mmCIF file of N, CA, C and O in Angstrom:
data_model
loop_
_atom_site.group_PDB
_atom_site.id
_atom_site.type_symbol
_atom_site.label_atom_id
_atom_site.label_comp_id
_atom_site.label_asym_id
_atom_site.label_seq_id
_atom_site.Cartn_x
_atom_site.Cartn_y
_atom_site.Cartn_z
ATOM 1 N N MET M 211 40.975 54.911 31.767
ATOM 2 C CA MET M 211 39.503 54.699 32.183
ATOM 3 C C MET M 211 38.857 56.032 32.493
ATOM 4 O O MET M 211 39.459 56.827 33.147
ATOM 5 N N ARG M 212 37.776 56.214 32.031
ATOM 6 C CA ARG M 212 36.864 57.499 32.314
ATOM 7 C C ARG M 212 36.113 57.366 33.526
ATOM 8 O O ARG M 212 35.580 56.376 33.783
ATOM 9 N N LEU M 213 36.071 58.447 34.404
ATOM 10 C CA LEU M 213 35.281 58.352 35.498
ATOM 11 C C LEU M 213 34.877 59.918 35.757
ATOM 12 O O LEU M 213 35.451 60.926 35.571
ATOM 13 N N THR M 214 33.601 60.058 36.239
ATOM 14 C CA THR M 214 33.188 61.343 36.639
ATOM 15 C C THR M 214 33.292 61.599 38.126
ATOM 16 O O THR M 214 32.829 60.643 38.959
ATOM 17 N N LEU M 215 33.954 62.645 38.475
ATOM 18 C CA LEU M 215 34.230 62.838 39.979
ATOM 19 C C LEU M 215 33.571 64.243 40.270
ATOM 20 O O LEU M 215 33.689 65.188 39.427
ATOM 21 N N THR M 216 33.166 64.524 41.486
ATOM 22 C CA THR M 216 32.756 65.831 41.946
ATOM 23 C C THR M 216 33.856 66.323 43.015
ATOM 24 O O THR M 216 33.972 65.655 44.030
ATOM 25 N N LEU M 217 34.475 67.342 42.586
ATOM 26 C CA LEU M 217 35.568 67.916 43.425
ATOM 27 C C LEU M 217 35.121 69.213 44.127
ATOM 28 O O LEU M 217 34.379 70.036 43.408
ATOM 29 N N ASP M 218 35.680 69.413 45.040
ATOM 30 C CA ASP M 218 35.508 70.719 45.802
ATOM 31 C C ASP M 218 36.021 71.869 44.910
ATOM 32 O O ASP M 218 37.163 71.617 44.332
ATOM 33 N N ASP M 219 35.435 73.059 44.773
ATOM 34 C CA ASP M 219 35.995 74.170 43.970
ATOM 35 C C ASP M 219 37.371 74.507 44.284
ATOM 36 O O ASP M 219 38.328 74.669 43.529
ATOM 37 N N GLU M 220 37.669 74.658 45.645
ATOM 38 C CA GLU M 220 39.016 75.067 46.093
ATOM 39 C C GLU M 220 40.027 74.054 45.627
ATOM 40 O O GLU M 220 41.148 74.336 45.208
ATOM 41 N N LEU M 221 39.716 72.602 45.745
ATOM 42 C CA LEU M 221 40.513 71.640 45.353
ATOM 43 C C LEU M 221 40.817 71.698 43.742
ATOM 44 O O LEU M 221 42.055 71.446 43.324
ATOM 45 N N LEU M 222 39.805 71.878 43.199
ATOM 46 C CA LEU M 222 40.002 71.788 41.645
ATOM 47 C C LEU M 222 40.917 73.053 41.234
ATOM 48 O O LEU M 222 41.841 73.025 40.374
ATOM 49 N N GLN M 223 40.670 74.192 41.910
ATOM 50 C CA GLN M 223 41.625 75.404 41.626
ATOM 51 C C GLN M 223 43.076 75.075 41.876
ATOM 52 O O GLN M 223 43.978 75.453 41.173
ATOM 53 N N GLU M 224 43.295 74.486 43.059
ATOM 54 C CA GLU M 224 44.674 74.104 43.494
ATOM 55 C C GLU M 224 45.212 73.153 42.455
ATOM 56 O O GLU M 224 46.341 73.217 42.046
ATOM 57 N N LEU M 225 44.466 71.946 41.958
ATOM 58 C CA LEU M 225 45.025 71.181 41.176
ATOM 59 C C LEU M 225 45.333 71.765 39.732
ATOM 60 O O LEU M 225 46.273 71.692 39.045
ATOM 61 N N LYS M 226 44.458 72.729 39.265
ATOM 62 C CA LYS M 226 44.680 73.425 37.892
ATOM 63 C C LYS M 226 46.001 74.408 38.088
ATOM 64 O O LYS M 226 46.747 74.365 37.076
ATOM 65 N N ALA M 227 46.050 75.030 39.258
ATOM 66 C CA ALA M 227 47.233 75.840 39.471
ATOM 67 C C ALA M 227 48.511 75.065 39.531
ATOM 68 O O ALA M 227 49.545 75.423 38.896
ATOM 69 N N HIS M 228 48.426 73.853 39.981
ATOM 70 C CA HIS M 228 49.632 72.972 40.084
ATOM 71 C C HIS M 228 50.061 72.529 38.619
ATOM 72 O O HIS M 228 51.128 72.361 38.148
ATOM 73 N N ALA M 229 48.931 72.296 37.898
ATOM 74 C CA ALA M 229 49.215 71.772 36.500
ATOM 75 C C ALA M 229 49.820 72.810 35.793
ATOM 76 O O ALA M 229 50.779 72.590 34.956
ATOM 77 N N LEU M 230 49.314 74.112 35.826
ATOM 78 C CA LEU M 230 49.923 75.117 35.138
ATOM 79 C C LEU M 230 51.367 75.257 35.556
ATOM 80 O O LEU M 230 52.347 75.759 34.822
ATOM 81 N N ARG M 231 51.712 75.331 36.934
ATOM 82 C CA ARG M 231 53.018 75.635 37.403
ATOM 83 C C ARG M 231 54.049 74.507 36.812
ATOM 84 O O ARG M 231 55.218 74.782 36.418
ATOM 85 N N SER M 232 53.390 73.171 36.949
ATOM 86 C CA SER M 232 54.434 72.070 36.435
ATOM 87 C C SER M 232 54.341 71.731 35.116
ATOM 88 O O SER M 232 54.938 70.888 34.587
ATOM 89 N N ASN M 233 53.566 72.573 34.249
ATOM 90 C CA ASN M 233 53.415 72.268 32.717
ATOM 91 C C ASN M 233 52.946 70.864 32.512
ATOM 92 O O ASN M 233 53.568 70.288 31.612
ATOM 93 N N LEU M 234 52.116 70.335 33.280
ATOM 94 C CA LEU M 234 51.467 68.960 32.927
ATOM 95 C C LEU M 234 49.982 69.075 32.948
ATOM 96 O O LEU M 234 49.285 69.934 33.242
ATOM 97 N N PRO M 235 49.466 68.097 32.240
ATOM 98 C CA PRO M 235 48.079 68.127 32.069
ATOM 99 C C PRO M 235 47.329 67.915 33.297
ATOM 100 O O PRO M 235 47.904 67.144 34.200
ATOM 101 N N LEU M 236 46.274 68.331 33.508
ATOM 102 C CA LEU M 236 45.359 68.206 34.778
ATOM 103 C C LEU M 236 45.203 66.777 35.169
ATOM 104 O O LEU M 236 45.354 66.427 36.240
ATOM 105 N N LYS M 237 45.012 65.917 34.108
ATOM 106 C CA LYS M 237 44.900 64.525 34.270
ATOM 107 C C LYS M 237 45.994 63.942 34.917
ATOM 108 O O LYS M 237 45.809 63.071 35.875
ATOM 109 N N ASP M 238 47.244 64.209 34.626
ATOM 110 C CA ASP M 238 48.309 63.733 35.122
ATOM 111 C C ASP M 238 48.552 64.093 36.713
ATOM 112 O O ASP M 238 48.889 63.442 37.402
ATOM 113 N N VAL M 239 48.258 65.410 36.773
ATOM 114 C CA VAL M 239 48.377 65.985 38.215
ATOM 115 C C VAL M 239 47.365 65.270 39.294
ATOM 116 O O VAL M 239 47.725 64.882 40.391
ATOM 117 N N VAL M 240 46.110 65.062 38.726
ATOM 118 C CA VAL M 240 45.132 64.328 39.656
ATOM 119 C C VAL M 240 45.554 63.053 39.662
ATOM 120 O O VAL M 240 45.493 62.440 40.973
ATOM 121 N N ASN M 241 46.059 62.279 38.791
ATOM 122 C CA ASN M 241 46.472 60.985 39.015
ATOM 123 C C ASN M 241 47.694 60.791 40.005
ATOM 124 O O ASN M 241 47.727 59.807 40.952
ATOM 125 N N ARG M 242 48.685 61.688 39.813
ATOM 126 C CA ARG M 242 49.974 61.757 40.777
ATOM 127 C C ARG M 242 49.414 61.927 42.233
ATOM 128 O O ARG M 242 49.714 61.280 43.175
ATOM 129 N N ALA M 243 48.519 62.821 42.325
ATOM 130 C CA ALA M 243 48.002 63.332 43.668
ATOM 131 C C ALA M 243 47.227 62.009 44.317
ATOM 132 O O ALA M 243 47.218 61.822 45.528
ATOM 133 N N LEU M 244 46.481 61.356 43.459
ATOM 134 C CA LEU M 244 45.624 60.243 44.034
ATOM 135 C C LEU M 244 46.660 58.992 44.329
ATOM 136 O O LEU M 244 46.440 58.434 45.476
ATOM 137 N N ARG M 245 47.705 58.935 43.634
ATOM 138 C CA ARG M 245 48.628 57.821 43.885
ATOM 139 C C ARG M 245 49.353 58.122 45.203
ATOM 140 O O ARG M 245 49.523 57.212 45.999
ATOM 141 N N GLU M 246 49.870 59.309 45.251
ATOM 142 C CA GLU M 246 50.579 59.753 46.573
ATOM 143 C C GLU M 246 49.517 59.749 47.782
ATOM 144 O O GLU M 246 49.954 59.142 48.823
ATOM 145 N N GLY M 247 48.299 60.035 47.577
ATOM 146 C CA GLY M 247 47.494 60.003 48.778
ATOM 147 C C GLY M 247 47.069 58.631 49.063
ATOM 148 O O GLY M 247 47.110 58.250 50.282
ATOM 149 N N LEU M 248 47.001 57.647 48.169
ATOM 150 C CA LEU M 248 46.754 56.101 48.454
ATOM 151 C C LEU M 248 47.987 55.681 49.196
ATOM 152 O O LEU M 248 47.802 54.719 50.198
ATOM 153 N N ARG M 249 49.274 56.031 48.600
ATOM 154 C CA ARG M 249 50.425 55.524 49.253
ATOM 155 C C ARG M 249 50.525 55.835 50.773
ATOM 156 O O ARG M 249 50.955 55.168 51.671
ATOM 157 N N GLY M 250 50.063 57.122 51.011
ATOM 158 C CA GLY M 250 49.984 57.606 52.407
ATOM 159 C C GLY M 250 48.953 56.894 53.284
ATOM 160 O O GLY M 250 49.136 56.648 54.454
ATOM 161 N N LEU M 251 47.878 56.482 52.568
ATOM 162 C CA LEU M 251 46.831 55.693 53.419
ATOM 163 C C LEU M 251 47.251 54.415 53.767
ATOM 164 O O LEU M 251 46.865 53.594 54.726
ATOM 165 N N ARG M 252 48.054 53.699 52.817
ATOM 166 C CA ARG M 252 48.547 52.325 53.065
ATOM 167 C C ARG M 252 49.463 52.269 54.178
ATOM 168 O O ARG M 252 49.544 51.318 55.040
ATOM 169 N N SER M 253 50.245 53.291 54.273
ATOM 170 C CA SER M 253 51.412 53.215 55.251
ATOM 171 C C SER M 253 50.949 53.626 56.433
ATOM 172 O O SER M 253 50.324 54.701 56.548
ATOM 173 N N SER M 254 51.158 52.924 57.674
ATOM 174 C CA SER M 254 50.669 53.371 58.949
ATOM 175 C C SER M 254 51.669 54.301 59.458
ATOM 176 O O SER M 254 52.881 54.161 59.345
ATOM 177 N N PRO M 255 51.226 55.441 60.080
ATOM 178 C CA PRO M 255 52.201 56.291 60.635
ATOM 179 C C PRO M 255 52.994 55.778 61.743
ATOM 180 O O PRO M 255 52.491 54.976 62.568
ATOM 181 N N GLN M 256 54.301 56.006 61.821
ATOM 182 C CA GLN M 256 55.171 55.677 62.896
ATOM 183 C C GLN M 256 54.889 56.476 64.146
ATOM 184 O O GLN M 256 54.848 57.534 64.343
ATOM 185 N N ARG M 257 54.398 55.642 65.383
ATOM 186 C CA ARG M 257 54.018 56.412 66.429
ATOM 187 C C ARG M 257 55.357 56.351 67.374
ATOM 188 O O ARG M 257 55.992 55.338 67.696
ATOM 189 N N ARG M 258 55.595 57.424 68.162
ATOM 190 C CA ARG M 258 56.609 57.500 68.934
ATOM 191 C C ARG M 258 55.995 56.989 70.288
ATOM 192 O O ARG M 258 54.974 57.443 70.687
ATOM 193 N N ARG M 259 56.828 56.319 70.960
ATOM 194 C CA ARG M 259 56.402 55.894 72.370
ATOM 195 C C ARG M 259 56.423 57.051 73.303
ATOM 196 O O ARG M 259 57.257 57.659 73.336
ATOM 197 N N PHE M 260 55.258 57.123 74.016
ATOM 198 C CA PHE M 260 55.237 58.158 74.951
ATOM 199 C C PHE M 260 55.787 57.805 76.337
ATOM 200 O O PHE M 260 55.606 56.591 76.947
ATOM 201 N N ARG M 261 56.536 58.605 76.776
ATOM 202 C CA ARG M 261 57.226 58.426 78.208
ATOM 203 C C ARG M 261 56.999 59.374 79.125
ATOM 204 O O ARG M 261 57.008 60.577 78.880
ATOM 205 N N THR M 262 56.664 59.042 80.218
ATOM 206 C CA THR M 262 56.261 59.922 81.360
ATOM 207 C C THR M 262 57.415 60.383 82.181
ATOM 208 O O THR M 262 58.348 59.361 82.399
ATOM 209 N N LYS M 263 57.837 61.489 82.283
ATOM 210 C CA LYS M 263 59.054 61.917 83.145
ATOM 211 C C LYS M 263 58.583 61.758 84.629
ATOM 212 O O LYS M 263 57.466 62.029 85.006
ATOM 213 N N THR M 264 59.467 61.149 85.284
ATOM 214 C CA THR M 264 59.474 60.982 86.704
ATOM 215 C C THR M 264 60.271 61.963 87.566
ATOM 216 O O THR M 264 61.382 62.313 87.000
ATOM 217 N N TYR M 265 59.944 62.388 88.656
ATOM 218 C CA TYR M 265 60.670 63.241 89.620
ATOM 219 C C TYR M 265 60.516 62.693 90.995
ATOM 220 O O TYR M 265 59.469 62.221 91.494
ATOM 221 N N PRO M 266 61.859 62.726 91.779
ATOM 222 C CA PRO M 266 61.767 62.261 93.175
ATOM 223 C C PRO M 266 60.918 63.183 93.988
ATOM 224 O O PRO M 266 61.020 64.340 93.781
ATOM 225 N N MET M 267 59.971 62.659 94.686
ATOM 226 C CA MET M 267 59.175 63.474 95.634
ATOM 227 C C MET M 267 59.587 63.256 97.115
ATOM 228 O O MET M 267 58.735 63.686 97.912
ATOM 229 N N GLY M 268 60.503 62.549 97.296
ATOM 230 C CA GLY M 268 60.870 62.295 98.724
ATOM 231 C C GLY M 268 60.205 61.060 99.285
ATOM 232 O O GLY M 268 59.369 60.419 98.433
ATOM 233 N N ARG M 269 60.348 60.599 100.376
ATOM 234 C CA ARG M 269 59.730 59.445 100.984
ATOM 235 C C ARG M 269 59.130 59.660 102.351
ATOM 236 O O ARG M 269 60.083 60.038 103.221
ATOM 237 N N PRO M 270 58.055 59.311 102.544
ATOM 238 C CA PRO M 270 57.536 59.506 103.928
ATOM 239 C C PRO M 270 58.187 58.624 104.868
ATOM 240 O O PRO M 270 58.378 57.391 104.600
ATOM 241 N N LYS M 271 58.575 59.057 106.108
ATOM 242 C CA LYS M 271 59.199 58.213 107.061
ATOM 243 C C LYS M 271 58.340 57.097 107.830
ATOM 244 O O LYS M 271 57.111 57.567 108.181
ATOM 245 N N GLY M 272 58.809 56.046 107.702
ATOM 246 C CA GLY M 272 57.953 54.963 108.536
ATOM 247 C C GLY M 272 56.883 54.484 107.726
ATOM 248 O O GLY M 272 55.806 53.777 108.327
ATOM 249 N N VAL M 273 56.525 54.728 106.411
ATOM 250 C CA VAL M 273 55.467 54.080 105.556
ATOM 251 C C VAL M 273 56.221 53.224 104.432
ATOM 252 O O VAL M 273 57.075 53.654 103.900
ATOM 253 N N LYS M 274 55.567 52.132 104.379
ATOM 254 C CA LYS M 274 56.129 51.186 103.421
ATOM 255 C C LYS M 274 55.368 51.516 101.992
ATOM 256 O O LYS M 274 54.327 51.579 101.981
ATOM 257 N N LEU M 275 56.212 51.934 101.060
ATOM 258 C CA LEU M 275 55.696 52.204 99.958
ATOM 259 C C LEU M 275 55.076 51.376 98.934
ATOM 260 O O LEU M 275 54.210 51.511 98.211
ATOM 261 N N ASP M 276 55.172 49.992 99.392
ATOM 262 C CA ASP M 276 54.607 49.022 98.679
ATOM 263 C C ASP M 276 53.233 48.655 99.309
ATOM 264 O O ASP M 276 52.463 47.759 98.861
ATOM 265 N N LYS M 277 52.915 49.377 100.281
ATOM 266 C CA LYS M 277 51.449 49.262 100.979
ATOM 267 C C LYS M 277 50.735 50.543 100.797
ATOM 268 O O LYS M 277 50.715 51.398 101.616
ATOM 269 N N ALA M 278 49.991 50.625 99.612
ATOM 270 C CA ALA M 278 49.373 51.890 99.226
ATOM 271 C C ALA M 278 48.310 52.414 100.337
ATOM 272 O O ALA M 278 48.286 53.474 100.713
ATOM 273 N N LEU M 279 47.510 51.465 100.893
ATOM 274 C CA LEU M 279 46.581 51.692 101.919
ATOM 275 C C LEU M 279 47.108 52.251 103.207
ATOM 276 O O LEU M 279 46.701 53.196 103.685
ATOM 277 N N ASP M 280 48.285 51.571 103.500
ATOM 278 C CA ASP M 280 48.954 52.133 104.651
ATOM 279 C C ASP M 280 49.606 53.518 104.620
ATOM 280 O O ASP M 280 49.412 54.350 105.431
ATOM 281 N N MET M 281 50.043 53.798 103.369
ATOM 282 C CA MET M 281 50.585 55.163 103.081
ATOM 283 C C MET M 281 49.472 56.123 103.043
ATOM 284 O O MET M 281 49.476 57.176 103.612
ATOM 285 N N ALA M 282 48.336 55.705 102.412
ATOM 286 C CA ALA M 282 47.184 56.691 102.535
ATOM 287 C C ALA M 282 46.594 56.953 103.858
ATOM 288 O O ALA M 282 46.286 58.106 104.163
ATOM 289 N N ALA M 283 46.573 55.839 104.645
ATOM 290 C CA ALA M 283 46.129 56.168 106.062
ATOM 291 C C ALA M 283 47.053 56.985 106.771
ATOM 292 O O ALA M 283 46.591 57.980 107.409
ATOM 293 N N SER M 284 48.286 56.755 106.591
ATOM 294 C CA SER M 284 49.296 57.632 107.259
ATOM 295 C C SER M 284 49.220 59.148 106.995
ATOM 296 O O SER M 284 49.279 59.999 107.733
ATOM 297 N N ILE M 285 48.955 59.369 105.775
ATOM 298 C CA ILE M 285 48.829 60.800 105.177
ATOM 299 C C ILE M 285 47.510 61.311 105.738
ATOM 300 O O ILE M 285 47.478 62.484 106.096
ATOM 301 N N GLY M 286 46.498 60.527 105.718
ATOM 302 C CA GLY M 286 45.103 60.810 106.024
ATOM 303 C C GLY M 286 45.131 61.134 107.583
ATOM 304 O O GLY M 286 44.729 62.256 108.141
ATOM 305 N N ASP M 287 45.897 60.335 108.371
ATOM 306 C CA ASP M 287 46.107 60.690 109.866
ATOM 307 C C ASP M 287 46.771 61.946 110.183
ATOM 308 O O ASP M 287 46.466 62.750 110.942
ATOM 309 N N ARG M 288 47.879 62.169 109.457
ATOM 310 C CA ARG M 288 48.588 63.492 109.557
ATOM 311 C C ARG M 288 47.732 64.611 109.243
ATOM 312 O O ARG M 288 47.886 65.757 109.953
ATOM 313 N N GLU M 289 47.008 64.557 108.139
ATOM 314 C CA GLU M 289 46.112 65.716 107.836
ATOM 315 C C GLU M 289 45.082 65.935 108.958
ATOM 316 O O GLU M 289 44.713 67.098 109.193
ATOM 317 N N ALA M 290 44.377 64.870 109.407
ATOM 318 C CA ALA M 290 43.429 65.004 110.462
ATOM 319 C C ALA M 290 44.143 65.641 111.908
ATOM 320 O O ALA M 290 43.403 66.486 112.434
ATOM 321 N N ILE M 291 45.253 65.198 112.113
ATOM 322 C CA ILE M 291 45.865 65.844 113.186
ATOM 323 C C ILE M 291 46.214 67.296 113.015
ATOM 324 O O ILE M 291 45.986 68.198 113.889
ATOM 325 N N ARG M 292 46.561 67.653 111.799
ATOM 326 C CA ARG M 292 46.892 69.048 111.431
ATOM 327 C C ARG M 292 45.670 69.897 111.593
ATOM 328 O O ARG M 292 45.624 71.062 111.884
ATOM 329 N N LYS M 293 44.526 69.394 111.094
ATOM 330 C CA LYS M 293 43.213 70.083 111.137
ATOM 331 C C LYS M 293 42.744 70.169 112.671
ATOM 332 O O LYS M 293 42.072 71.236 112.967
ATOM 333 N N MET M 294 42.932 69.333 113.369
ATOM 334 C CA MET M 294 42.607 69.423 114.838
ATOM 335 C C MET M 294 43.387 70.388 115.783
ATOM 336 O O MET M 294 43.123 70.650 116.736
ATOM 337 N N ALA M 295 44.592 70.491 115.385
ATOM 338 C CA ALA M 295 45.665 71.379 116.083
ATOM 339 C C ALA M 295 45.180 72.743 116.212
ATOM 340 O O ALA M 295 44.539 73.358 115.202
ATOM 341 N N PRO M 296 45.376 73.240 117.389
ATOM 342 C CA PRO M 296 44.920 74.742 117.517
ATOM 343 C C PRO M 296 45.621 75.715 116.493
ATOM 344 O O PRO M 296 46.723 75.513 116.201
ATOM 345 N N ALA M 297 44.830 76.558 116.181
ATOM 346 C CA ALA M 297 45.420 77.682 115.125
ATOM 347 C C ALA M 297 46.395 78.542 115.878
ATOM 348 O O ALA M 297 46.315 78.902 116.988
ATOM 349 N N ARG M 298 47.558 78.861 115.116
ATOM 350 C CA ARG M 298 48.652 79.565 115.837
ATOM 351 C C ARG M 298 48.618 81.084 115.415
ATOM 352 O O ARG M 298 48.348 81.514 114.385
#
């Protein structure tokens, strides 16, 4: 089938160079490139699952970790006390 396409100049030069290196007609090189490109478009890339590394940070004494608001209040209270303490 005949079709008129407009190609970027750099792309056409690359296709011609490949045709010369592989000793194939330009038509064959273009068809092969299009087939491989379509194959790549059809297959979805395999995504690796992202995992976050965790690190132990210690545990505040007397605070239940399942009570986020209690923990935030405890930390806030300690910070307020630290700020009110006289400078040494």
